[in-house]
CSV table of C-alpha atoms in Angstrom, one decimal:
chain,number,residue,atom,x,y,z
A,1,MET,CA,-0.9,9.8,24.4
A,2,VAL,CA,-4.3,11.6,24.0
A,3,PRO,CA,-6.7,9.1,22.4
A,4,SER,CA,-9.3,9.9,19.8
A,5,VAL,CA,-8.9,13.7,20.0
A,6,PRO,CA,-11.1,15.3,17.3
A,7,ARG,CA,-9.0,17.1,14.7
A,8,ARG,CA,-10.7,20.4,15.5
A,9,LEU,CA,-9.4,20.3,19.1
A,10,LEU,CA,-5.8,19.6,18.0
A,11,VAL,CA,-5.9,22.3,15.4
A,12,ALA,CA,-7.3,24.8,17.9
A,13,ALA,CA,-4.7,23.8,20.5
A,14,THR,CA,-1.9,24.3,18.0
A,15,LEU,CA,-3.2,27.7,16.8
A,16,LEU,CA,-3.7,29.0,20.4
A,17,GLY,CA,-0.3,27.9,21.5
A,18,LEU,CA,-1.5,25.2,23.9
A,19,LEU,CA,1.2,22.6,23.2
A,20,VAL,CA,4.4,22.5,25.3
A,21,ALA,CA,6.4,24.1,22.5
A,22,GLY,CA,4.3,27.2,23.0
A,23,PRO,CA,3.9,29.2,26.2
A,24,ALA,CA,5.6,26.7,28.4
A,25,ARG,CA,9.0,27.2,26.7
A,26,ALA,CA,8.5,30.7,25.4
A,27,GLN,CA,8.3,32.3,28.8
A,28,PRO,CA,11.7,33.0,30.5
A,29,ALA,CA,12.2,31.1,33.7
A,30,SER,CA,13.1,34.2,35.6
A,31,ALA,CA,9.9,36.1,34.9
A,32,PRO,CA,7.9,37.7,36.5
A,33,ALA,CA,10.2,39.2,39.1
A,34,ALA,CA,7.4,39.7,41.6
A,35,ALA,CA,6.9,35.9,41.8
A,36,SER,CA,10.4,35.5,43.3
A,37,ALA,CA,9.9,37.9,46.1
A,38,PRO,CA,9.5,36.2,49.5
A,39,ALA,CA,6.9,38.6,50.7
A,40,ALA,CA,4.8,38.1,47.6
A,41,GLN,CA,5.1,34.3,47.9
A,42,ALA,CA,4.0,34.5,51.6
A,43,SER,CA,0.9,36.5,50.8
A,44,ALA,CA,-0.2,34.9,47.5
A,45,PRO,CA,-3.3,32.7,47.6
A,46,ALA,CA,-2.9,29.0,46.9
A,47,PRO,CA,-2.7,28.1,43.2
A,48,ALA,CA,-6.1,26.5,43.1
A,49,LEU,CA,-7.8,29.5,44.7
A,50,GLN,CA,-5.9,31.8,42.3
A,51,TRP,CA,-7.3,29.8,39.4
A,52,LEU,CA,-10.8,29.8,41.0
A,53,ALA,CA,-10.7,33.6,40.7
A,54,THR,CA,-9.4,33.4,37.2
A,55,VAL,CA,-12.1,31.0,36.1
A,56,ASP,CA,-14.8,33.3,37.6
A,57,GLU,CA,-13.4,36.3,35.8
A,58,ALA,CA,-12.5,34.8,32.5
A,59,GLY,CA,-15.8,32.9,32.3
A,60,ALA,CA,-18.0,35.9,33.3
A,61,LYS,CA,-19.6,35.9,29.9
A,62,LEU,CA,-20.0,32.1,29.7
A,63,PHE,CA,-23.7,31.5,30.5
A,64,GLY,CA,-26.0,28.6,30.9
A,65,VAL,CA,-25.0,25.1,30.0
A,66,ARG,CA,-22.0,26.2,27.9
A,67,GLY,CA,-20.5,27.9,30.9
A,68,ASP,CA,-21.3,25.0,33.3
A,69,ARG,CA,-19.8,22.5,30.8
A,70,ALA,CA,-16.6,24.5,30.4
A,71,ARG,CA,-16.1,24.9,34.1
A,72,VAL,CA,-16.7,21.2,35.0
A,73,ILE,CA,-14.3,20.0,32.3
A,74,ALA,CA,-11.7,22.5,33.4
A,75,TRP,CA,-11.8,21.4,37.1
A,76,LEU,CA,-12.1,17.7,36.2
A,77,ALA,CA,-9.1,18.0,33.9
A,78,ALA,CA,-7.1,19.8,36.6
A,79,PHE,CA,-8.1,17.1,39.1
A,80,ASN,CA,-7.1,14.3,36.8
A,81,ALA,CA,-3.7,15.9,36.0
A,82,LEU,CA,-2.8,16.5,39.7
A,83,ASN,CA,-4.1,13.0,40.6
A,84,ALA,CA,-1.9,11.5,37.9
A,85,ILE,CA,1.1,13.1,39.7
A,86,GLU,CA,0.1,11.9,43.1
A,87,PRO,CA,-2.6,9.2,42.7
A,88,ARG,CA,-4.7,9.4,45.8
A,89,TYR,CA,-8.1,9.2,44.3
A,90,ARG,CA,-10.0,7.4,41.6
A,91,ALA,CA,-9.7,9.4,38.4
A,92,TYR,CA,-12.6,10.7,36.4
A,93,ALA,CA,-12.5,8.8,33.1
A,94,PRO,CA,-10.9,9.4,30.7
A,95,SER,CA,-7.7,10.4,32.4
A,96,PRO,CA,-3.9,10.3,31.9
A,97,ALA,CA,-2.1,7.3,33.4
A,98,PRO,CA,-0.3,7.9,36.7
A,99,VAL,CA,3.1,9.4,36.3
A,100,ALA,CA,5.8,6.6,36.3
A,101,PRO,CA,8.2,6.8,39.2
A,102,GLY,CA,11.8,7.5,38.6
A,103,GLY,CA,11.5,10.1,35.8
A,104,VAL,CA,10.8,13.8,35.7
A,105,ARG,CA,8.1,14.7,38.2
A,106,PRO,CA,5.7,17.1,36.5
A,107,SER,CA,5.0,20.4,38.2
A,108,ALA,CA,1.6,20.4,39.9
A,109,GLU,CA,1.3,24.2,39.4
A,110,ALA,CA,2.0,23.9,35.6
A,111,ALA,CA,-0.4,20.9,35.3
A,112,LEU,CA,-3.2,22.8,37.1
A,113,ALA,CA,-2.6,25.9,34.9
A,114,ALA,CA,-2.5,24.0,31.6
A,115,ALA,CA,-5.6,21.9,32.3
A,116,ILE,CA,-7.8,25.0,33.0
A,117,TYR,CA,-6.2,27.2,30.3
A,118,THR,CA,-6.5,24.5,27.6
A,119,THR,CA,-10.2,24.0,28.4
A,120,LEU,CA,-11.3,27.6,28.8
A,121,VAL,CA,-9.2,29.2,26.0
A,122,LEU,CA,-11.3,27.2,23.4
A,123,GLU,CA,-14.4,29.1,24.5
A,124,PRO,CA,-14.9,32.2,22.2
A,125,ASP,CA,-16.7,34.1,24.9
A,126,ALA,CA,-14.0,33.6,27.6
A,127,ASP,CA,-11.5,36.4,28.4
A,128,GLN,CA,-8.7,35.2,26.2
A,129,ALA,CA,-6.2,37.9,27.2
A,130,LEU,CA,-6.7,37.1,30.9
A,131,LEU,CA,-6.3,33.4,30.4
A,132,VAL,CA,-3.1,33.8,28.4
A,133,ARG,CA,-1.6,36.2,30.9
A,134,ARG,CA,-2.5,34.0,33.9
A,135,TYR,CA,-1.2,30.9,32.2
A,136,ARG,CA,2.1,32.5,31.3
A,137,GLU,CA,2.5,33.8,34.9
A,138,SER,CA,1.8,30.4,36.3
A,139,LEU,CA,4.4,28.7,34.1
A,140,ALA,CA,7.0,31.4,34.7
A,141,ALA,CA,6.7,30.8,38.4
A,142,VAL,CA,8.0,27.2,37.9
A,143,LYS,CA,11.7,27.5,37.7
A,144,ALA,CA,12.7,24.0,36.7
A,145,ALA,CA,12.1,23.8,32.9
A,146,ALA,CA,11.8,20.0,32.8
A,147,GLU,CA,9.2,19.8,35.5
A,148,ARG,CA,7.4,22.8,34.1
A,149,ASP,CA,7.2,21.3,30.6
A,150,ALA,CA,6.1,17.9,31.9
A,151,GLY,CA,3.4,19.5,34.0
A,152,ALA,CA,2.1,21.6,31.2
A,153,ALA,CA,2.0,18.6,28.8
A,154,LEU,CA,0.1,16.6,31.5
A,155,GLY,CA,-2.5,19.3,32.1
A,156,GLN,CA,-3.0,19.7,28.4
A,157,GLN,CA,-3.4,16.0,27.9
A,158,ALA,CA,-6.0,15.7,30.7
A,159,ALA,CA,-8.0,18.6,29.2
A,160,LEU,CA,-7.9,17.3,25.7
A,161,MET,CA,-9.0,13.8,26.8
A,162,LEU,CA,-12.1,15.1,28.5
A,163,LEU,CA,-12.9,17.6,25.7
A,164,ALA,CA,-12.7,14.7,23.2
A,165,ALA,CA,-14.9,12.5,25.4
A,166,ARG,CA,-17.5,15.3,25.5
A,167,SER,CA,-17.2,16.4,21.9
A,168,ALA,CA,-20.7,15.2,21.1
A,169,ASP,CA,-22.3,17.7,23.6
A,170,ARG,CA,-24.5,20.3,21.9
A,171,THR,CA,-24.9,23.5,23.7
A,172,GLY,CA,-26.4,25.8,21.1
A,173,ARG,CA,-29.9,27.1,21.4
A,174,VAL,CA,-32.7,24.5,21.1
A,175,GLU,CA,-36.3,25.6,20.7
A,176,PRO,CA,-38.8,23.9,23.0
A,177,PRO,CA,-41.6,22.0,21.3
A,178,PRO,CA,-44.8,23.9,20.9
A,179,ALA,CA,-47.4,23.5,23.6
A,180,THR,CA,-51.1,23.8,23.5
A,181,PRO,CA,-52.1,26.7,25.9
A,182,GLY,CA,-54.4,25.8,28.7
A,183,PRO,CA,-54.8,25.4,32.5
A,184,GLY,CA,-51.7,24.1,34.2
A,185,VAL,CA,-49.5,24.5,31.0
A,186,PHE,CA,-46.5,26.8,31.0
A,187,ALA,CA,-46.4,29.6,28.5
A,188,THR,CA,-43.7,32.1,27.9
A,189,PRO,CA,-44.5,35.3,29.8
A,190,SER,CA,-45.2,38.4,27.8
A,191,TYR,CA,-42.3,40.3,29.4
A,192,ALA,CA,-39.7,37.6,28.5
A,193,ARG,CA,-36.7,39.4,26.8
A,194,MET,CA,-35.2,36.4,25.2
A,195,PRO,CA,-36.5,33.2,23.6
A,196,ARG,CA,-36.2,30.1,25.7
A,197,SER,CA,-33.6,27.3,25.0
A,198,ILE,CA,-33.8,23.7,26.3
A,199,SER,CA,-30.4,22.6,25.0
A,200,ILE,CA,-29.3,21.5,28.5
A,201,ILE,CA,-31.8,18.6,28.6
A,202,GLY,CA,-29.9,17.0,25.7
A,203,VAL,CA,-26.5,17.1,27.5
A,204,ALA,CA,-25.6,13.8,29.2
A,205,PRO,CA,-25.0,14.2,32.9
A,206,PHE,CA,-21.4,14.2,34.1
A,207,GLY,CA,-21.7,12.5,37.5
A,208,VAL,CA,-25.0,11.0,38.3
A,209,ARG,CA,-25.9,7.5,37.0
A,210,SER,CA,-29.5,8.3,35.9
A,211,VAL,CA,-31.5,11.4,35.5
A,212,SER,CA,-34.8,9.5,35.8
A,213,ALA,CA,-33.8,8.3,39.3
A,214,PHE,CA,-34.3,11.9,40.6
A,215,ASP,CA,-37.9,12.3,39.2
A,216,PRO,CA,-39.8,14.1,41.9
A,217,GLY,CA,-43.2,13.0,40.5
A,218,PRO,CA,-45.7,15.4,39.1
A,219,PRO,CA,-47.0,18.6,40.8
A,220,PRO,CA,-50.5,18.7,42.2
A,221,ALA,CA,-53.0,18.1,39.5
A,222,THR,CA,-54.5,21.3,38.1
A,223,GLY,CA,-57.9,21.9,39.7
A,224,SER,CA,-57.2,19.7,42.7
A,225,ALA,CA,-57.7,20.8,46.3
A,226,ALA,CA,-53.9,20.7,46.8
A,227,ALA,CA,-53.3,22.9,43.8
A,228,ALA,CA,-56.0,25.3,45.0
A,229,ARG,CA,-54.2,25.6,48.4
A,230,GLU,CA,-50.9,26.4,46.7
A,231,ILE,CA,-52.4,29.0,44.5
A,232,ALA,CA,-54.1,30.6,47.5
A,233,GLU,CA,-50.8,30.7,49.4
A,234,VAL,CA,-48.9,32.4,46.6
A,235,ARG,CA,-51.7,34.8,45.9
A,236,ALA,CA,-51.6,35.9,49.6
A,237,LEU,CA,-47.8,35.9,50.1
A,238,GLY,CA,-46.3,36.4,46.7
A,239,GLY,CA,-48.1,39.5,45.3
A,240,SER,CA,-46.3,42.8,44.8
A,241,ALA,CA,-48.9,44.5,47.1
A,242,SER,CA,-49.1,41.6,49.6
A,243,ALA,CA,-50.2,42.6,53.1
A,244,ALA,CA,-49.6,39.1,54.5
A,245,ARG,CA,-45.9,38.9,53.7
A,246,SER,CA,-43.6,40.2,56.4
A,247,GLY,CA,-40.8,42.7,55.9
A,248,GLU,CA,-38.3,40.0,56.6
A,249,GLN,CA,-39.9,37.8,54.0
A,250,THR,CA,-39.8,40.6,51.4
A,251,ALA,CA,-36.2,41.3,52.2
A,252,ALA,CA,-35.3,37.6,51.7
A,253,ALA,CA,-37.3,37.3,48.4
A,254,LEU,CA,-35.5,40.4,46.9
A,255,PHE,CA,-32.1,39.2,48.2
A,256,TRP,CA,-32.3,35.9,46.4
A,257,ASN,CA,-33.7,37.4,43.3
A,258,SER,CA,-30.5,39.3,42.5
A,259,GLY,CA,-26.8,39.0,42.9
A,260,GLU,CA,-23.9,37.8,40.8
A,261,PRO,CA,-22.5,34.3,40.1
A,262,THR,CA,-19.3,35.3,41.9
A,263,ASP,CA,-21.2,35.8,45.1
A,264,TYR,CA,-21.1,32.0,45.5
A,265,SER,CA,-17.3,31.9,45.2
A,266,SER,CA,-17.1,34.6,47.9
A,267,VAL,CA,-18.8,32.0,50.2
A,268,ILE,CA,-16.7,29.0,49.3
A,269,ARG,CA,-13.3,30.7,49.0
A,270,PRO,CA,-12.8,31.6,52.6
A,271,ALA,CA,-14.2,28.2,53.6
A,272,LEU,CA,-11.5,26.5,51.5
A,273,GLU,CA,-8.8,28.8,52.9
A,274,ALA,CA,-9.8,27.8,56.4
A,275,ARG,CA,-9.6,24.1,55.6
A,276,LYS,CA,-6.0,24.5,54.5
A,277,LEU,CA,-6.2,21.7,52.0
A,278,ASP,CA,-3.3,21.0,49.6
A,279,THR,CA,-3.7,21.7,45.9
A,280,LEU,CA,-5.0,18.3,44.9
A,281,ASP,CA,-7.6,18.2,47.6
A,282,THR,CA,-8.7,21.8,46.9
A,283,VAL,CA,-9.1,21.0,43.2
A,284,ARG,CA,-11.0,17.8,44.0
A,285,VAL,CA,-13.6,19.8,46.1
A,286,LEU,CA,-13.9,22.3,43.2
A,287,ALA,CA,-14.3,19.5,40.7
A,288,LEU,CA,-17.0,17.9,42.8
A,289,ASP,CA,-18.7,21.2,43.2
A,290,ALA,CA,-18.7,21.7,39.4
A,291,LEU,CA,-20.1,18.2,38.8
A,292,ILE,CA,-22.9,18.8,41.2
A,293,SER,CA,-23.7,22.2,39.7
A,294,ILE,CA,-24.1,21.0,36.1
A,295,ASP,CA,-25.8,17.8,36.9
A,296,GLY,CA,-28.2,19.6,39.3
A,297,ASN,CA,-29.1,22.0,36.4
A,298,ILE,CA,-29.5,19.1,34.0
A,299,VAL,CA,-31.8,17.1,36.3
A,300,ASN,CA,-33.8,20.2,37.2
A,301,SER,CA,-34.2,21.2,33.6
A,302,VAL,CA,-35.3,17.8,32.4
A,303,PHE,CA,-38.2,17.7,34.8
A,304,LYS,CA,-39.1,21.3,34.3
A,305,GLU,CA,-39.7,20.4,30.6
A,306,ARG,CA,-41.3,17.1,31.4
A,307,TYR,CA,-44.0,18.6,33.6
A,308,ALA,CA,-44.1,22.0,31.9
A,309,HIS,CA,-46.2,23.4,34.8
A,310,TRP,CA,-47.5,26.9,34.8
A,311,ARG,CA,-46.1,29.6,37.0
A,312,PRO,CA,-48.2,31.3,39.8
A,313,GLU,CA,-48.7,34.4,37.7
A,314,ALA,CA,-50.5,32.4,35.0
A,315,ALA,CA,-52.5,30.4,37.5
A,316,ILE,CA,-53.7,33.6,39.2
A,317,ALA,CA,-53.8,36.3,36.6
A,318,GLY,CA,-53.5,34.5,33.3
A,319,PRO,CA,-56.2,33.8,30.7
A,320,HIS,CA,-56.7,30.2,31.8
A,321,ALA,CA,-56.9,30.9,35.6
A,322,ALA,CA,-59.9,29.3,37.2
A,323,ALA,CA,-62.6,31.7,38.4
A,324,VAL,CA,-62.1,30.7,42.0
A,325,ASP,CA,-58.4,31.4,41.9
A,326,ALA,CA,-58.4,34.4,39.6
A,327,ALA,CA,-57.2,37.9,40.5
A,328,LYS,CA,-56.7,39.6,37.2
A,329,ASP,CA,-54.8,42.6,38.6
A,330,TRP,CA,-52.4,40.4,40.7
A,331,GLN,CA,-48.7,40.7,40.0
A,332,SER,CA,-45.9,38.8,41.6
A,333,LEU,CA,-43.3,40.6,43.7
A,334,VAL,CA,-40.6,39.6,41.2
A,335,ARG,CA,-40.9,38.6,37.5
A,336,SER,CA,-40.7,34.9,37.0
A,337,PRO,CA,-37.9,33.4,34.8
A,338,ASN,CA,-38.8,32.2,31.4
A,339,SER,CA,-39.0,28.5,32.4
A,340,PRO,CA,-41.6,26.2,33.8
A,341,ASP,CA,-42.4,26.2,37.5
A,342,TYR,CA,-41.7,22.6,38.6
A,343,PRO,CA,-39.3,21.8,40.2
A,344,SER,CA,-37.8,25.1,41.3
A,345,GLY,CA,-34.2,25.8,40.1
A,346,ALA,CA,-33.5,28.1,43.0
A,347,ALA,CA,-34.6,25.4,45.4
A,348,THR,CA,-32.6,22.8,43.6
A,349,ALA,CA,-29.5,25.0,44.2
A,350,ALA,CA,-30.6,25.4,47.9
A,351,GLY,CA,-30.7,21.6,48.3
A,352,VAL,CA,-27.2,21.4,46.8
A,353,PHE,CA,-25.9,24.0,49.3
A,354,GLU,CA,-27.5,22.1,52.2
A,355,VAL,CA,-25.4,19.1,51.3
A,356,GLU,CA,-22.3,20.7,49.9
A,357,PHE,CA,-21.6,23.3,52.4
A,358,PRO,CA,-21.0,20.9,55.3
A,359,ARG,CA,-19.7,18.0,53.3
A,360,LEU,CA,-17.3,19.7,50.9
A,361,PHE,CA,-16.5,23.0,52.4
A,362,GLY,CA,-16.6,22.3,56.1
A,363,LEU,CA,-19.4,24.8,56.8
A,364,ASP,CA,-21.0,22.9,59.6
A,365,GLY,CA,-22.0,26.1,61.6
A,366,PRO,CA,-23.0,29.6,60.7
A,367,VAL,CA,-23.1,30.7,57.0
A,368,GLU,CA,-23.1,34.1,55.6
A,369,TRP,CA,-23.7,35.4,52.0
A,370,ARG,CA,-23.2,38.8,50.6
A,371,ASN,CA,-25.3,40.0,47.6
A,372,SER,CA,-22.8,42.1,45.5
A,373,GLN,CA,-25.6,43.9,43.7
A,374,THR,CA,-27.4,45.2,46.8
A,375,GLY,CA,-24.5,45.1,49.2
A,376,GLN,CA,-26.7,43.2,51.7
A,377,LEU,CA,-25.2,40.5,54.0
A,378,ARG,CA,-27.4,37.8,55.4
A,379,ARG,CA,-26.5,35.1,58.0
A,380,TRP,CA,-27.9,31.7,59.0
A,381,PRO,CA,-27.1,29.3,61.8
A,382,ASN,CA,-26.3,26.5,59.3
A,383,ALA,CA,-26.7,25.5,55.7
A,384,ALA,CA,-30.1,23.9,56.2
A,385,ALA,CA,-31.5,27.2,57.5
A,386,LEU,CA,-30.0,29.0,54.4
A,387,ALA,CA,-31.6,26.3,52.1
A,388,GLU,CA,-35.0,26.7,53.9
A,389,GLU,CA,-34.9,30.5,53.3
A,390,VAL,CA,-33.8,30.2,49.7
A,391,SER,CA,-36.6,27.8,48.9
A,392,ALA,CA,-39.3,29.7,50.8
A,393,SER,CA,-38.2,33.0,49.3
A,394,ARG,CA,-39.4,31.9,45.9
A,395,VAL,CA,-43.0,31.5,47.2
A,396,TRP,CA,-42.7,34.9,48.9
A,397,ALA,CA,-41.5,36.3,45.6
A,398,GLY,CA,-44.5,34.9,43.8
A,399,ALA,CA,-42.3,32.9,41.4
A,400,HIS,CA,-43.0,29.3,42.5
A,401,PHE,CA,-45.6,27.1,44.2
A,402,ARG,CA,-44.8,25.4,47.5
A,403,SER,CA,-44.7,21.9,45.9
A,404,SER,CA,-42.1,23.2,43.4
A,405,VAL,CA,-39.7,24.4,46.0
A,406,GLU,CA,-40.1,21.3,48.1
A,407,ALA,CA,-39.4,19.1,45.1
A,408,GLY,CA,-36.5,21.2,43.9
A,409,ARG,CA,-34.8,21.2,47.3
A,410,ARG,CA,-35.1,17.4,47.5
A,411,VAL,CA,-33.7,17.0,44.0
A,412,GLY,CA,-30.7,19.2,44.9
A,413,ARG,CA,-29.9,17.3,48.0
A,414,GLU,CA,-30.1,13.9,46.3
A,415,VAL,CA,-28.0,15.0,43.3
A,416,ALA,CA,-25.3,16.4,45.6
A,417,ALA,CA,-25.3,13.4,47.8
A,418,GLU,CA,-25.0,10.9,45.0
A,419,ILE,CA,-22.0,12.7,43.4
A,420,ILE,CA,-20.1,13.1,46.7
A,421,ASP,CA,-20.7,9.5,47.5
A,422,ARG,CA,-19.7,8.1,44.1
A,423,GLN,CA,-17.2,10.4,42.4
A,424,LEU,CA,-13.5,11.1,42.9
A,425,LEU,CA,-13.3,8.8,45.9
A,426,PRO,CA,-10.1,7.8,47.7
A,427,ARG,CA,-8.3,4.9,46.1
């Protein structure tokens, strides 16, 4: 039974055909024909990787904390459902009870499909048609009706339990409190296209025990010698007309300032294929990855707002720049995001990669990343070298101070390590 499911979720589930009486039984067991062809089966990607591609495509318009939340619930629900069939790991609470031996064994493929579908189809901005089509194809590929229906019911239960548990999350836009302009204080840049939202800082973390445990401490005090050194570094290296920045540094700064969210999946997908994990273990890795992603963003955002530190552009060319630091015509190589400087979000992601790539994806050696917007491919000897470049690139771009990228990278490493060490562990 699904405990304490809000009525709105059950109504939505019924209307969208999520219950077993819907798509699971409506689709003929013999369709689609292509799924039964031996050659198609041999070349088809593993179910979890098929759903990774579907989540990317169907969730392409799910941005910010809303998208992160939907993805983590989807992968955690899939993990809980598969783990209930074959209990090898500690479940993420709340979770369905392990399947009792001796009865119908639910189909893992149907459970995986139903968990992800049930979660994402409730998102208005998700690609509904793609999700419905992919769900029906997945269920149709399971020929045994009893196992298919049991798997679909289990996946739906796992999703609804987590959705109910997180029903208090608020992901709508939240205005930041007004701040008094002055030296060291972040102010929205004049070129910002959209107003800022801080809704993410009100979302409880999914995996870490305490956000405050990751507090990197404040940035260098405005007007201090340390702050002056940072400003001088960015002024020299991060300007649009910098003569001190090398061509390679410029290339890295521009590379990491563009790209698509799916570029990340293009890195981890072949790594997962090479590891040849079974479906449960693949989904476990993807669930841990999603946990780290959202909690890294939550932690980073909380401290951005706590310290509300100005960006280099304001410290060098803004109205409150100190005379000794000021260069009124200075422009950064790239425009800064509409968020405070400290700690760097890009560097937090870099710290996550540094831990995740070897520990979750088996990328102990060379790593390569293709930017789908520019077509460029960059390579590094290991994940630590990639993380170092990502972090430094934000200084070369003029978007962050050195202390910001160092703090962000440290936060990312610590969040990733805590979640891997504490969540979804073997029984």
